[in-house]
Amino acid sequence: MTVQASENSSRRGRRSSTMGGMPVNDLPWWRWRSNVRSALHMLSDPAFQRDVWLAGVEGYGDVTDAVYRLVEDTWLDHWSAEKYVGTIFRDSQEAALVDTAVLRVLRIMHQVGPDAPVAAYLEHEAWPEAVGAAREAHVRLAASDGEEPDFPPRSLEVLHLMTRS
């Protein structure tokens, strides 16, 4: 998803507010955080992966979609999440957990290929470690946002409704 700053331009007289204690301004950090959290949530939930991704349930994308949501706007496949402390991430601990999850998931994606079937990811010997790293990051971000980490992942349609301006 491409986000344009003009959609939320402060020149329209909007006052900045906060979301979870972080300022909402022209930088669409909250969209990026929502996408990262959505991806981490799906990547961290083995039951979801089995019941939705393996079963081919529509509306949630697949593993590759989740990986792209994790890194697309943030470029976390090119640099550390530490770059976003104070915008997308609240502190260095969140950033470190996200970095670990990104590296583990991307390593598997590069080995099996982005067009591999879901089963290739789930059967990969390092997948449990990637799931565990995504779980740690997901739980930390959800707790920081005051949300229940064990609530089922939201569909991509709900995510889109949450992140549109």
XYZ file of C-alpha atoms in Angstrom:
165
model
C 0.000 0.000 0.000
C 1.368 3.421 -0.934
C 0.605 6.187 1.508
C 0.740 9.823 0.506
C 1.323 12.536 3.069
C -1.102 14.876 1.307
C -3.988 12.733 2.513
C -3.397 13.923 6.074
C -1.909 17.313 5.385
C -1.700 19.620 8.374
C -2.343 22.488 5.953
C -6.018 21.586 6.191
C -6.068 22.957 9.711
C -6.109 19.593 11.468
C -4.555 19.593 14.881
C -2.229 16.789 15.807
C -3.546 14.390 18.393
C -2.102 11.258 19.902
C -2.687 7.570 19.464
C -1.406 5.440 22.275
C 0.732 8.321 23.525
C 2.456 8.849 20.181
C 1.720 11.919 18.025
C -0.429 11.568 14.927
C 0.814 13.937 12.246
C 1.586 13.877 8.537
C 3.875 10.864 8.973
C 1.586 7.844 8.654
C 3.440 5.899 11.359
C 0.173 4.550 12.723
C -0.583 2.904 9.348
C 2.878 1.397 9.282
C 2.531 0.180 12.862
C -0.871 -1.338 12.044
C 0.572 -3.193 9.045
C 3.583 -4.418 11.008
C 1.361 -5.541 13.879
C -1.045 -7.314 11.523
C 1.791 -9.198 9.855
C 3.447 -10.134 13.147
C 0.101 -11.295 14.503
C -0.491 -13.658 11.576
C 3.110 -14.848 11.540
C 2.981 -15.565 15.276
C -0.162 -17.696 15.397
C 0.254 -21.369 14.380
C -3.489 -22.075 14.753
C -4.296 -19.173 12.421
C -1.697 -20.402 9.929
C -3.205 -23.890 9.937
C -6.882 -22.886 9.997
C -6.676 -19.926 7.610
C -3.543 -20.001 5.455
C -3.281 -23.766 4.966
C -7.041 -24.049 4.583
C -7.008 -21.303 1.928
C -9.528 -19.057 3.699
C -10.047 -15.836 1.737
C -9.555 -12.373 3.159
C -6.277 -12.760 5.051
C -3.691 -13.073 2.311
C -0.926 -15.631 2.679
C 2.534 -15.819 4.211
C 4.081 -13.730 1.439
C 1.418 -11.037 1.894
C 2.192 -10.915 5.612
C 5.927 -10.620 4.965
C 5.381 -7.781 2.499
C 3.083 -6.024 4.979
C 5.859 -6.360 7.553
C 8.532 -4.749 5.387
C 6.832 -2.906 2.501
C 6.440 0.666 3.769
C 9.039 0.432 6.523
C 11.873 -1.084 4.507
C 12.707 -3.288 7.481
C 14.295 -5.639 4.974
C 16.933 -2.930 4.354
C 17.530 -1.380 7.775
C 16.876 -1.804 11.461
C 13.590 -1.049 13.181
C 15.701 1.074 15.523
C 15.425 3.767 12.821
C 11.736 4.085 13.725
C 11.964 4.314 17.504
C 9.781 7.256 18.469
C 7.579 6.950 15.395
C 6.456 3.394 14.581
C 8.050 1.774 17.615
C 7.876 3.076 21.155
C 11.315 1.958 22.300
C 14.434 0.000 21.453
C 13.021 -3.205 22.931
C 10.088 -3.171 20.491
C 12.505 -2.437 17.644
C 14.873 -5.253 18.628
C 12.037 -7.784 18.820
C 10.720 -6.698 15.420
C 14.212 -6.894 13.888
C 14.633 -10.454 15.156
C 11.268 -11.508 13.725
C 11.930 -9.828 10.368
C 15.337 -11.460 9.979
C 14.054 -14.932 10.814
C 11.033 -14.719 8.518
C 13.006 -13.193 5.627
C 15.697 -15.878 5.891
C 13.026 -18.546 5.389
C 11.340 -16.583 2.595
C 14.654 -16.330 0.734
C 15.229 -20.061 1.142
C 11.781 -21.300 0.065
C 10.938 -18.432 -2.315
C 8.196 -15.822 -2.141
C 5.859 -17.881 -4.322
C 6.226 -21.060 -2.295
C 3.058 -22.679 -0.982
C 2.150 -22.003 2.638
C 3.144 -25.537 3.591
C 6.753 -24.880 2.498
C 7.025 -22.147 5.116
C 5.227 -24.051 7.849
C 7.312 -27.192 7.263
C 10.635 -25.328 7.180
C 12.899 -26.418 10.044
C 13.393 -22.816 11.220
C 9.689 -21.883 11.087
C 9.028 -22.500 14.807
C 11.829 -20.060 15.678
C 10.388 -17.467 13.290
C 6.930 -17.953 14.798
C 8.371 -17.558 18.296
C 10.197 -14.352 17.356
C 7.059 -12.953 15.703
C 5.061 -13.900 18.800
C 7.436 -12.036 21.132
C 7.269 -8.919 18.961
C 3.490 -9.176 18.517
C 2.830 -9.556 22.251
C 5.067 -6.593 23.092
C 3.477 -4.288 20.489
C -0.074 -5.353 21.384
C 0.583 -4.805 25.092
C 2.085 -1.385 24.359
C -1.079 -0.485 22.453
C -3.345 -1.798 25.221
C -4.734 -4.611 23.082
C -5.216 -8.295 23.782
C -2.500 -10.224 21.882
C -4.532 -13.443 21.735
C -7.510 -11.928 19.909
C -7.694 -13.576 16.441
C -5.932 -11.739 13.593
C -8.066 -9.220 11.721
C -8.890 -9.699 8.052
C -7.182 -7.522 5.466
C -10.499 -5.730 4.889
C -10.690 -4.748 8.572
C -7.033 -3.691 8.481
C -7.764 -1.531 5.429
C -10.726 0.104 7.187
C -8.579 0.785 10.245
C -5.780 2.396 8.255
C -7.545 4.481 5.675
C -7.710 8.181 6.210
